[in-house]
mmCIF file of C-alpha atoms and ligand atoms in Angstrom:
data_model
loop_
_atom_site.group_PDB
_atom_site.id
_atom_site.type_symbol
_atom_site.label_atom_id
_atom_site.label_comp_id
_atom_site.label_asym_id
_atom_site.label_seq_id
_atom_site.Cartn_x
_atom_site.Cartn_y
_atom_site.Cartn_z
ATOM 1 C CA MET A 296 282.080 5.134 76.385
ATOM 2 C CA ARG A 297 278.369 4.473 75.765
ATOM 3 C CA HIS A 298 276.194 7.438 74.574
ATOM 4 C CA PHE A 299 272.564 7.642 73.966
ATOM 5 C CA LEU A 300 272.068 9.682 70.697
ATOM 6 C CA GLU A 301 269.495 7.402 69.114
ATOM 7 C CA ILE A 302 267.503 4.501 70.520
ATOM 8 C CA ASP A 303 269.457 1.945 68.492
ATOM 9 C CA ASP A 304 272.534 2.950 70.463
ATOM 10 C CA LEU A 305 270.905 0.164 72.638
ATOM 11 C CA SER A 306 270.714 -3.516 71.383
ATOM 12 C CA SER A 307 267.207 -4.970 71.704
ATOM 13 C CA VAL A 308 268.468 -6.822 74.813
ATOM 14 C CA GLU A 309 269.801 -3.606 76.385
ATOM 15 C CA LEU A 310 266.533 -1.849 75.443
ATOM 16 C CA ALA A 311 264.579 -4.455 77.289
ATOM 17 C CA ARG A 312 266.892 -3.997 80.333
ATOM 18 C CA VAL A 313 266.404 -0.232 80.290
ATOM 19 C CA LEU A 314 262.645 -0.729 80.307
ATOM 20 C CA ASP A 315 263.020 -3.177 83.259
ATOM 21 C CA LEU A 316 265.110 -0.665 85.100
ATOM 22 C CA SER A 317 262.433 1.959 84.397
ATOM 23 C CA SER A 318 260.011 -0.076 86.522
ATOM 24 C CA THR A 319 262.390 -0.784 89.435
ATOM 25 C CA ALA A 320 260.880 0.436 92.651
ATOM 26 C CA ASP A 321 264.012 1.002 94.567
ATOM 27 C CA PRO A 322 266.810 2.130 91.958
ATOM 28 C CA ALA A 323 270.519 2.120 92.972
ATOM 29 C CA ARG A 324 271.674 5.603 93.667
ATOM 30 C CA VAL A 325 274.141 5.609 90.859
ATOM 31 C CA LEU A 326 274.448 9.369 90.720
ATOM 32 C CA ALA A 327 275.002 9.950 94.428
ATOM 33 C CA GLY A 328 277.300 12.981 94.885
ATOM 34 C CA LYS A 329 277.295 13.508 91.076
ATOM 35 C CA GLY A 330 275.817 16.026 88.639
ATOM 36 C CA MET A 331 274.146 15.987 85.200
ATOM 37 C CA ALA A 332 274.439 18.942 82.875
ATOM 38 C CA LEU A 333 271.153 19.505 80.957
ATOM 39 C CA ILE A 334 271.659 21.946 78.151
ATOM 40 C CA PHE A 335 268.759 23.223 76.117
ATOM 41 C CA GLU A 336 268.718 25.089 72.776
ATOM 42 C CA LYS A 337 264.861 24.842 72.573
ATOM 43 C CA PRO A 338 261.991 25.044 75.086
ATOM 44 C CA SER A 339 260.843 22.039 77.115
ATOM 45 C CA ALA A 340 258.284 21.121 79.806
ATOM 46 C CA ARG A 341 258.433 17.284 80.001
ATOM 47 C CA THR A 342 262.058 16.698 79.026
ATOM 48 C CA ARG A 343 263.606 19.098 81.452
ATOM 49 C CA ASN A 344 261.486 18.006 84.344
ATOM 50 C CA SER A 345 261.645 14.347 83.833
ATOM 51 C CA MET A 346 265.448 14.465 83.496
ATOM 52 C CA GLU A 347 265.903 16.579 86.504
ATOM 53 C CA MET A 348 263.650 14.427 88.672
ATOM 54 C CA ALA A 349 265.186 11.202 87.351
ATOM 55 C CA VAL A 350 268.716 12.581 88.340
ATOM 56 C CA VAL A 351 267.364 13.488 91.840
ATOM 57 C CA GLN A 352 265.817 10.024 92.235
ATOM 58 C CA LEU A 353 269.208 8.444 91.484
ATOM 59 C CA GLY A 354 270.907 10.703 94.151
ATOM 60 C CA GLY A 355 272.349 13.181 91.757
ATOM 61 C CA HIS A 356 272.103 16.953 91.005
ATOM 62 C CA PRO A 357 270.786 18.202 87.702
ATOM 63 C CA VAL A 358 272.000 21.534 86.436
ATOM 64 C CA TYR A 359 269.746 23.167 83.773
ATOM 65 C CA ILE A 360 271.579 25.283 81.296
ATOM 66 C CA GLN A 361 270.089 27.475 78.526
ATOM 67 C CA ALA A 362 272.308 27.067 75.540
ATOM 68 C CA ASP A 363 272.675 30.938 75.281
ATOM 69 C CA GLU A 364 274.325 31.014 78.650
ATOM 70 C CA VAL A 365 277.238 28.864 77.632
ATOM 71 C CA GLY A 366 277.087 30.083 73.983
ATOM 72 C CA LEU A 367 277.511 26.894 72.071
ATOM 73 C CA ASP A 368 279.859 27.759 69.108
ATOM 74 C CA THR A 369 279.602 31.392 69.870
ATOM 75 C CA ARG A 370 281.178 32.024 73.357
ATOM 76 C CA GLU A 371 283.027 28.745 73.206
ATOM 77 C CA SER A 372 283.080 25.721 70.941
ATOM 78 C CA VAL A 373 280.706 22.734 71.492
ATOM 79 C CA GLU A 374 283.842 20.661 72.310
ATOM 80 C CA ASP A 375 285.180 23.123 74.856
ATOM 81 C CA VAL A 376 281.808 23.500 76.612
ATOM 82 C CA THR A 377 281.643 19.660 76.685
ATOM 83 C CA ASN A 378 285.054 19.408 78.144
ATOM 84 C CA ALA A 379 284.311 21.994 80.733
ATOM 85 C CA MET A 380 281.057 20.231 81.761
ATOM 86 C CA ALA A 381 282.758 16.921 81.901
ATOM 87 C CA GLY A 382 284.988 18.276 84.750
ATOM 88 C CA PHE A 383 281.865 18.836 86.996
ATOM 89 C CA HIS A 384 279.349 16.297 85.819
ATOM 90 C CA ALA A 385 278.956 12.421 85.358
ATOM 91 C CA ALA A 386 276.817 12.894 82.225
ATOM 92 C CA ILE A 387 275.531 15.579 79.779
ATOM 93 C CA GLY A 388 272.104 15.796 78.240
ATOM 94 C CA ALA A 389 271.465 18.144 75.345
ATOM 95 C CA ARG A 390 268.346 19.370 73.342
ATOM 96 C CA VAL A 391 269.713 20.827 70.176
ATOM 97 C CA PHE A 392 268.648 21.884 66.675
ATOM 98 C CA ALA A 393 271.251 19.957 64.655
ATOM 99 C CA HIS A 394 272.119 16.219 65.416
ATOM 100 C CA ASP A 395 275.675 17.175 64.726
ATOM 101 C CA THR A 396 275.915 19.196 67.930
ATOM 102 C CA VAL A 397 275.070 16.094 70.117
ATOM 103 C CA ALA A 398 277.318 13.981 67.925
ATOM 104 C CA ARG A 399 280.196 16.388 68.624
ATOM 105 C CA MET A 400 279.544 16.315 72.351
ATOM 106 C CA ALA A 401 279.661 12.514 72.279
ATOM 107 C CA ALA A 402 282.838 12.505 70.134
ATOM 108 C CA VAL A 403 284.631 14.354 73.105
ATOM 109 C CA ASP A 404 283.948 11.077 74.899
ATOM 110 C CA ARG A 405 284.579 12.268 78.436
ATOM 111 C CA VAL A 406 281.261 11.417 79.859
ATOM 112 C CA PRO A 407 278.070 9.872 78.569
ATOM 113 C CA VAL A 408 275.993 12.127 76.336
ATOM 114 C CA VAL A 409 272.162 11.810 76.053
ATOM 115 C CA ASN A 410 270.165 13.230 73.218
ATOM 116 C CA LEU A 411 267.185 15.213 74.638
ATOM 117 C CA LEU A 412 265.769 15.876 71.094
ATOM 118 C CA CYS A 413 267.411 17.071 67.915
ATOM 119 C CA ASP A 414 266.202 17.452 64.284
ATOM 120 C CA GLU A 415 266.687 13.677 63.735
ATOM 121 C CA GLY A 416 265.428 11.957 66.804
ATOM 122 C CA HIS A 417 263.850 12.002 70.206
ATOM 123 C CA PRO A 418 264.988 8.738 71.719
ATOM 124 C CA MET A 419 264.181 9.641 75.359
ATOM 125 C CA GLN A 420 260.530 10.100 74.175
ATOM 126 C CA ALA A 421 260.672 6.751 72.358
ATOM 127 C CA LEU A 422 261.754 5.050 75.546
ATOM 128 C CA ALA A 423 258.784 6.437 77.415
ATOM 129 C CA ASP A 424 256.385 5.482 74.496
ATOM 130 C CA LEU A 425 257.560 1.924 74.629
ATOM 131 C CA LEU A 426 257.420 1.752 78.444
ATOM 132 C CA THR A 427 253.758 3.121 78.228
ATOM 133 C CA MET A 428 252.800 0.474 75.671
ATOM 134 C CA ARG A 429 254.593 -2.285 77.643
ATOM 135 C CA ARG A 430 252.755 -1.377 80.833
ATOM 136 C CA GLU A 431 249.392 -1.204 78.769
ATOM 137 C CA PHE A 432 249.861 -4.410 76.704
ATOM 138 C CA GLY A 433 252.414 -6.507 78.555
ATOM 139 C CA ALA A 434 254.796 -7.954 75.896
ATOM 140 C CA LEU A 435 255.345 -5.651 72.880
ATOM 141 C CA GLU A 436 256.272 -8.340 70.407
ATOM 142 C CA GLY A 437 253.589 -8.536 67.694
ATOM 143 C CA ARG A 438 251.828 -5.310 68.762
ATOM 144 C CA SER A 439 251.367 -2.493 66.273
ATOM 145 C CA VAL A 440 251.606 1.197 66.646
ATOM 146 C CA ALA A 441 250.285 3.533 63.894
ATOM 147 C CA TYR A 442 251.828 6.933 63.533
ATOM 148 C CA VAL A 443 249.816 9.598 61.730
ATOM 149 C CA GLY A 444 251.590 12.696 60.493
ATOM 150 C CA ASP A 445 254.981 14.151 59.942
ATOM 151 C CA ALA A 446 257.887 11.612 59.626
ATOM 152 C CA ASN A 447 259.819 13.714 62.156
ATOM 153 C CA ASN A 448 262.249 13.204 64.964
ATOM 154 C CA VAL A 449 259.658 11.602 67.248
ATOM 155 C CA ALA A 450 258.438 9.234 64.423
ATOM 156 C CA ARG A 451 261.967 8.224 63.543
ATOM 157 C CA SER A 452 262.979 7.259 67.099
ATOM 158 C CA LEU A 453 259.678 5.467 67.703
ATOM 159 C CA ALA A 454 259.974 3.549 64.413
ATOM 160 C CA ILE A 455 263.419 2.279 65.365
ATOM 161 C CA GLY A 456 262.481 1.616 68.930
ATOM 162 C CA ALA A 457 259.314 -0.288 67.973
ATOM 163 C CA ALA A 458 261.175 -2.446 65.536
ATOM 164 C CA LEU A 459 263.883 -3.213 68.173
ATOM 165 C CA CYS A 460 261.035 -4.465 70.433
ATOM 166 C CA GLY A 461 259.461 -6.645 67.635
ATOM 167 C CA MET A 462 256.551 -4.383 67.109
ATOM 168 C CA GLN A 463 254.968 -3.431 63.780
ATOM 169 C CA PHE A 464 255.427 0.359 63.128
ATOM 170 C CA ARG A 465 252.893 1.758 60.590
ATOM 171 C CA ILE A 466 253.026 5.231 59.241
ATOM 172 C CA ALA A 467 251.027 7.583 57.021
ATOM 173 C CA SER A 468 252.370 10.948 56.076
ATOM 174 C CA PRO A 469 251.466 13.470 53.414
ATOM 175 C CA PRO A 470 253.681 13.601 50.291
ATOM 176 C CA GLY A 471 256.854 15.500 51.013
ATOM 177 C CA TYR A 472 256.738 14.680 54.803
ATOM 178 C CA THR A 473 257.737 10.985 54.602
ATOM 179 C CA PHE A 474 260.950 9.368 55.846
ATOM 180 C CA ASN A 475 263.995 9.910 53.528
ATOM 181 C CA GLU A 476 265.993 7.029 52.190
ATOM 182 C CA ARG A 477 268.664 7.205 54.887
ATOM 183 C CA ASP A 478 266.050 7.047 57.589
ATOM 184 C CA LEU A 479 264.395 4.234 55.871
ATOM 185 C CA ASP A 480 267.580 2.248 55.656
ATOM 186 C CA ARG A 481 268.166 2.611 59.258
ATOM 187 C CA ILE A 482 264.567 1.679 60.319
ATOM 188 C CA ARG A 483 264.682 -1.264 57.889
ATOM 189 C CA SER A 484 267.873 -2.546 59.352
ATOM 190 C CA HIS A 485 265.807 -3.375 62.437
ATOM 191 C CA GLY A 486 262.622 -4.424 60.677
ATOM 192 C CA GLY A 487 259.784 -2.216 59.401
ATOM 193 C CA PRO A 488 258.368 0.350 58.798
ATOM 194 C CA GLU A 489 254.985 -0.215 57.031
ATOM 195 C CA ILE A 490 254.198 2.786 54.941
ATOM 196 C CA PHE A 491 250.669 3.796 54.019
ATOM 197 C CA ASP A 492 249.303 6.728 51.909
ATOM 198 C CA ARG A 493 246.047 7.015 53.664
ATOM 199 C CA PRO A 494 245.986 7.329 57.516
ATOM 200 C CA GLU A 495 242.968 5.223 57.819
ATOM 201 C CA ASP A 496 244.863 2.284 56.368
ATOM 202 C CA ALA A 497 247.764 2.855 58.719
ATOM 203 C CA VAL A 498 245.402 2.963 61.699
ATOM 204 C CA ALA A 499 243.367 -0.045 60.564
ATOM 205 C CA GLY A 500 243.482 -2.691 63.423
ATOM 206 C CA ALA A 501 246.414 -0.987 65.209
ATOM 207 C CA ASP A 502 246.856 -1.429 68.977
ATOM 208 C CA ALA A 503 248.102 2.136 69.431
ATOM 209 C CA VAL A 504 247.608 5.349 67.480
ATOM 210 C CA TYR A 505 250.252 8.021 67.802
ATOM 211 C CA ALA A 506 250.206 11.792 66.687
ATOM 212 C CA ASP A 507 252.768 14.548 67.026
ATOM 213 C CA THR A 508 252.594 18.214 65.965
ATOM 214 C CA TRP A 509 252.678 19.062 62.236
ATOM 215 C CA THR A 510 254.988 21.857 62.959
ATOM 216 C CA SER A 511 258.080 20.936 65.101
ATOM 217 C CA MET A 512 260.212 23.531 67.054
ATOM 218 C CA GLY A 513 262.196 25.580 64.485
ATOM 219 C CA GLN A 514 259.634 25.085 61.576
ATOM 220 C CA GLU A 515 257.255 27.877 62.869
ATOM 221 C CA ALA A 516 257.581 29.753 59.530
ATOM 222 C CA GLU A 517 256.046 26.785 57.681
ATOM 223 C CA ALA A 518 253.047 26.404 59.981
ATOM 224 C CA GLU A 519 250.509 27.830 57.549
ATOM 225 C CA GLN A 520 251.684 25.666 54.711
ATOM 226 C CA ARG A 521 251.833 22.627 56.810
ATOM 227 C CA ARG A 522 248.236 23.027 58.131
ATOM 228 C CA ARG A 523 247.210 22.885 54.494
ATOM 229 C CA ASP A 524 249.434 19.969 53.595
ATOM 230 C CA PHE A 525 248.319 17.834 56.629
ATOM 231 C CA GLU A 526 244.634 18.216 55.932
ATOM 232 C CA GLY A 527 243.084 14.878 56.351
ATOM 233 C CA PHE A 528 245.705 13.688 58.853
ATOM 234 C CA GLN A 529 243.929 14.761 62.033
ATOM 235 C CA VAL A 530 243.263 12.138 64.556
ATOM 236 C CA ASP A 531 239.585 12.348 65.483
ATOM 237 C CA GLN A 532 236.965 9.989 66.759
ATOM 238 C CA ARG A 533 236.365 8.732 63.193
ATOM 239 C CA MET A 534 240.099 7.930 62.702
ATOM 240 C CA MET A 535 240.310 6.076 66.021
ATOM 241 C CA GLY A 536 237.336 4.068 64.854
ATOM 242 C CA PHE A 537 239.617 2.309 62.402
ATOM 243 C CA ALA A 538 241.948 1.071 65.178
ATOM 244 C CA SER A 539 241.511 -2.219 67.130
ATOM 245 C CA ALA A 540 238.680 -2.257 69.759
ATOM 246 C CA GLY A 541 241.047 -1.788 72.597
ATOM 247 C CA ALA A 542 243.452 0.713 71.027
ATOM 248 C CA ILE A 543 244.985 3.449 72.919
ATOM 249 C CA PHE A 544 246.024 6.973 71.897
ATOM 250 C CA LEU A 545 249.477 8.360 72.408
ATOM 251 C CA HIS A 546 251.049 11.834 71.823
ATOM 252 C CA CYS A 547 254.479 12.959 72.865
ATOM 253 C CA LEU A 548 253.089 16.468 73.668
ATOM 254 C CA PRO A 549 252.767 19.416 73.426
ATOM 255 C CA ALA A 550 249.590 18.869 71.433
ATOM 256 C CA HIS A 551 248.180 21.432 69.157
ATOM 257 C CA ARG A 552 244.434 20.847 69.958
ATOM 258 C CA GLY A 553 242.268 20.993 66.877
ATOM 259 C CA GLU A 554 245.200 20.450 64.480
ATOM 260 C CA GLU A 555 246.853 17.031 64.586
ATOM 261 C CA VAL A 556 244.285 15.742 67.192
ATOM 262 C CA VAL A 557 240.941 16.805 68.565
ATOM 263 C CA ASP A 558 240.056 17.310 72.236
ATOM 264 C CA GLU A 559 237.705 14.328 72.294
ATOM 265 C CA VAL A 560 240.567 11.988 71.445
ATOM 266 C CA LEU A 561 243.217 13.729 73.679
ATOM 267 C CA ASP A 562 240.764 13.746 76.696
ATOM 268 C CA GLY A 563 238.865 10.685 75.876
ATOM 269 C CA PRO A 564 238.948 7.175 77.381
ATOM 270 C CA ARG A 565 241.433 5.717 74.892
ATOM 271 C CA SER A 566 243.998 8.431 75.617
ATOM 272 C CA ARG A 567 247.090 7.554 77.716
ATOM 273 C CA ILE A 568 248.816 11.015 77.253
ATOM 274 C CA TRP A 569 249.288 11.863 80.861
ATOM 275 C CA VAL A 570 250.692 8.516 81.974
ATOM 276 C CA GLN A 571 252.880 8.577 78.856
ATOM 277 C CA ALA A 572 254.197 11.997 79.952
ATOM 278 C CA ALA A 573 254.860 10.795 83.486
ATOM 279 C CA ASN A 574 256.559 7.736 82.091
ATOM 280 C CA ARG A 575 259.308 10.157 80.713
ATOM 281 C CA MET A 576 260.597 10.318 84.177
ATOM 282 C CA HIS A 577 260.527 6.578 84.761
ATOM 283 C CA ALA A 578 262.227 5.901 81.445
ATOM 284 C CA ALA A 579 264.876 8.595 82.062
ATOM 285 C CA ARG A 580 265.590 6.977 85.402
ATOM 286 C CA GLY A 581 265.922 3.567 83.654
ATOM 287 C CA LEU A 582 268.215 4.930 80.974
ATOM 288 C CA LEU A 583 270.517 6.753 83.327
ATOM 289 C CA SER A 584 270.632 3.738 85.693
ATOM 290 C CA TRP A 585 271.955 1.675 82.701
ATOM 291 C CA LEU A 586 274.211 4.284 81.330
ATOM 292 C CA MET A 587 275.905 4.957 84.681
ATOM 293 C CA SER A 588 276.437 1.286 85.326
ATOM 294 C CA GLU A 589 277.909 0.996 81.883
ATOM 295 C CA ALA A 590 280.146 3.964 82.467
ATOM 296 C CA GLN A 591 281.456 2.374 85.626
ATOM 297 C CA SER A 592 282.031 -1.035 84.171
HETATM 298 N N1 CP B 788 257.589 15.451 74.638
HETATM 299 C C1 CP B 788 258.619 16.377 74.914
HETATM 300 O O1 CP B 788 259.774 16.264 74.735
HETATM 301 O O2 CP B 788 258.000 17.533 75.578
HETATM 302 P P1 CP B 788 258.864 18.803 75.886
HETATM 303 O O3 CP B 788 259.210 19.464 74.547
HETATM 304 O O4 CP B 788 258.002 19.649 76.761
HETATM 305 O O5 CP B 788 260.128 18.477 76.676
HETATM 306 N N1 NVA B 789 258.464 16.934 66.868
HETATM 307 C C1 NVA B 789 258.325 17.878 67.991
HETATM 308 C C2 NVA B 789 258.519 17.162 69.327
HETATM 309 C C3 NVA B 789 258.335 17.907 70.549
HETATM 310 C C4 NVA B 789 258.534 17.117 71.791
HETATM 311 C C5 NVA B 789 259.382 18.948 67.796
HETATM 312 O O1 NVA B 789 260.557 18.614 67.542
HETATM 313 O O2 NVA B 789 259.112 20.153 68.146
#
């Protein structure tokens, strides 16, 4: 059974196919009469709504479940919840703190499991990011994206996804917030990343500049320290000035205006943040179309 826990659960050919399916005007109703359980341990605006609407567009019925309701590993084990859900639903999506939780769901192997964000990755976001850049630039091969900030879940999935698409992934992070060796090995196995100390050097000549929060969900107690540590890593007009003339700005959102990025960039002419957010739904539809046809084959 195929699962989608990280973006390299797809080969580069499959990834291109998912991006194609994301743009299909009249998708097959592969979820007709079926459900998808969407389990959340953390808040969400884009992920919940994009997944729910993608399921509806494929003819299915999404069921949103707060993790507390089912009590993952408190009321019932992750495996028992997964087995129960597999009796009702054609697929399960989960946003969790620890990657191990989605890995345990996938290990049950009854229905496809989709990672809706964990500490290690955010592959559904990476799909939408690649779709956004493909719609902007046409072919992705040879293009570059410069990520400024924390080498976090979003950065990791984007780094792997960009490499799978033949893109150059460039990153600058403060000391202590860089990719670990295990992550680097995985990203390097697909090509890239290019690592810089100074954000200006990462951004120089890039086709897209990307930012995410300095403080991810679950790290709130570190926010003050992080604000100090990330000084100099804000994307402002000056920073965008180092990018290529036609460069676009991307952010997975939610943005912390005045921290990792300023209003003038978020709301400026180079920003594609709202089309990027809307592309979450199209990318989700593409991924689920592919996953369901794989499950039936
Ligand atoms: N980008 C993203 O995943 O947004 P949400 O946390 O609102 O779902
Ligand atoms: N890195 C952020 C992404 C939010 C969509 C987090 O994990 O909170």
